[in-house]
PDB file of C-alpha atoms in Angstrom:
ATOM      1  CA  MET A   1     156.158  79.964 102.888  1.00 52.00           C
ATOM      2  CA  ALA A   2     155.017  82.970 100.928  1.00 65.00           C
ATOM      3  CA  ASP A   3     155.842  86.197 102.670  1.00 87.00           C
ATOM      4  CA  THR A   4     154.123  88.730 100.438  1.00 93.00           C
ATOM      5  CA  LEU A   5     150.419  89.153  99.754  1.00 93.00           C
ATOM      6  CA  ILE A   6     149.513  91.704  97.093  1.00 94.00           C
ATOM      7  CA  VAL A   7     146.122  93.400  97.406  1.00 93.00           C
ATOM      8  CA  ASN A   8     145.009  94.180  93.850  1.00 93.00           C
ATOM      9  CA  ALA A   9     142.700  97.169  93.377  1.00 92.00           C
ATOM     10  CA  ASN A  10     139.151  95.903  92.834  1.00 94.00           C
ATOM     11  CA  GLY A  11     140.469  92.378  92.459  1.00 95.00           C
ATOM     12  CA  PRO A  12     141.944  89.357  94.193  1.00 96.00           C
ATOM     13  CA  TYR A  13     144.773  88.856  96.614  1.00 95.00           C
ATOM     14  CA  GLU A  14     147.909  87.644  94.841  1.00 97.00           C
ATOM     15  CA  THR A  15     150.785  85.602  96.213  1.00 96.00           C
ATOM     16  CA  VAL A  16     153.440  83.092  95.174  1.00 96.00           C
ATOM     17  CA  GLY A  17     154.102  79.659  96.692  1.00 94.00           C
ATOM     18  CA  PRO A  18     155.299  77.758  98.474  1.00 95.00           C
ATOM     19  CA  LEU A  19     152.126  78.156 100.471  1.00 94.00           C
ATOM     20  CA  THR A  20     149.693  75.928 102.338  1.00 96.00           C
ATOM     21  CA  ILE A  21     146.044  76.972 102.285  1.00 96.00           C
ATOM     22  CA  VAL A  22     143.901  75.353 104.993  1.00 96.00           C
ATOM     23  CA  ASP A  23     140.119  75.365 104.501  1.00 93.00           C
ATOM     24  CA  PRO A  24     137.511  75.356 107.301  1.00 94.00           C
ATOM     25  CA  THR A  25     137.451  71.538 107.337  1.00 96.00           C
ATOM     26  CA  GLY A  26     141.214  71.353 107.823  1.00 97.00           C
ATOM     27  CA  GLN A  27     141.888  70.192 104.263  1.00 96.00           C
ATOM     28  CA  GLU A  28     145.234  71.489 103.047  1.00 97.00           C
ATOM     29  CA  VAL A  29     145.884  72.764  99.534  1.00 96.00           C
ATOM     30  CA  GLU A  30     149.580  72.958  98.704  1.00 96.00           C
ATOM     31  CA  VAL A  31     150.742  75.703  96.352  1.00 96.00           C
ATOM     32  CA  PRO A  32     154.154  74.731  94.933  1.00 96.00           C
ATOM     33  CA  GLU A  33     157.187  76.981  95.049  1.00 95.00           C
ATOM     34  CA  GLY A  34     157.098  79.627  92.346  1.00 95.00           C
ATOM     35  CA  LYS A  35     153.423  79.042  91.479  1.00 96.00           C
ATOM     36  CA  ARG A  36     151.494  82.337  91.452  1.00 96.00           C
ATOM     37  CA  VAL A  37     147.917  82.190  92.766  1.00 97.00           C
ATOM     38  CA  TRP A  38     145.091  84.689  93.063  1.00 98.00           C
ATOM     39  CA  LEU A  39     142.712  84.386  96.003  1.00 97.00           C
ATOM     40  CA  CYS A  40     139.101  85.600  95.920  1.00 97.00           C
ATOM     41  CA  ARG A  41     138.161  88.567  98.036  1.00 95.00           C
ATOM     42  CA  CYS A  42     134.873  89.539  96.355  1.00 96.00           C
ATOM     43  CA  GLY A  43     133.102  86.449  97.702  1.00 96.00           C
ATOM     44  CA  GLY A  44     131.696  85.464  94.319  1.00 97.00           C
ATOM     45  CA  SER A  45     134.193  82.911  93.011  1.00 98.00           C
ATOM     46  CA  ALA A  46     132.862  79.439  92.228  1.00 98.00           C
ATOM     47  CA  ASP A  47     136.420  78.146  92.810  1.00 96.00           C
ATOM     48  CA  LYS A  48     137.078  79.480  96.324  1.00 94.00           C
ATOM     49  CA  PRO A  49     139.522  80.158  97.744  1.00 96.00           C
ATOM     50  CA  PHE A  50     140.873  80.886  94.276  1.00 97.00           C
ATOM     51  CA  CYS A  51     139.750  83.781  92.097  1.00 98.00           C
ATOM     52  CA  ASP A  52     137.787  82.909  88.963  1.00 98.00           C
ATOM     53  CA  GLY A  53     137.385  86.490  87.703  1.00 97.00           C
ATOM     54  CA  THR A  54     133.859  86.981  89.045  1.00 97.00           C
ATOM     55  CA  HIS A  55     134.922  90.335  90.537  1.00 96.00           C
ATOM     56  CA  ASN A  56     134.908  91.668  86.966  1.00 95.00           C
ATOM     57  CA  GLU A  57     131.204  90.806  86.640  1.00 96.00           C
ATOM     58  CA  ASN A  58     129.773  91.518  90.101  1.00 96.00           C
ATOM     59  CA  GLY A  59     130.968  95.113  90.466  1.00 94.00           C
ATOM     60  CA  PHE A  60     133.381  94.421  93.334  1.00 95.00           C
ATOM     61  CA  GLN A  61     134.990  97.675  94.483  1.00 94.00           C
ATOM     62  CA  ALA A  62     137.794  97.877  97.053  1.00 89.00           C
ATOM     63  CA  GLU A  63     140.245 100.562  96.092  1.00 76.00           C
ATOM     64  CA  ASN A  64     141.309 101.548  99.607  1.00 81.00           C
ATOM     65  CA  PRO A  65     144.997 100.984 100.271  1.00 82.00           C
ATOM     66  CA  ALA A  66     146.096  98.547 102.954  1.00 82.00           C
ATOM     67  CA  ARG A  67     146.625 100.276 106.266  1.00 83.00           C
ATOM     68  CA  GLN A  68     149.568  99.659 108.571  1.00 85.00           C
ATOM     69  CA  ARG A  69     147.999  97.737 111.420  1.00 87.00           C
ATOM     70  CA  PHE A  70     151.058  96.586 113.327  1.00 87.00           C
ATOM     71  CA  LYS A  71     153.969  98.614 114.587  1.00 84.00           C
ATOM     72  CA  LYS A  72     157.377  97.617 113.334  1.00 79.00           C
ATOM     73  CA  THR A  73     159.862  96.591 115.953  1.00 79.00           C
ATOM     74  CA  ALA A  74     163.552  97.474 116.055  1.00 74.00           C
ATOM     75  CA  ALA A  75     164.413  93.901 114.989  1.00 67.00           C
ATOM     76  CA  GLU A  76     162.493  94.227 111.715  1.00 58.00           C
TER      77      GLU A  76
END
């Protein structure tokens, strides 16, 4: 499974397979190992969950950095 999710400034999430995406109906989309994918976070993509570049046209702005939400444990 992918273990890194990149949050692009004013753009999509980015990750690399192998990855399984499960939609609200339970349908699984398999992303093969080594395949890079971009996932929509502006809400405007016609190809959800994948990014189709609509963020460039709809003025999507999200420049805030990711915040550390979970405390690291000694084992990490």
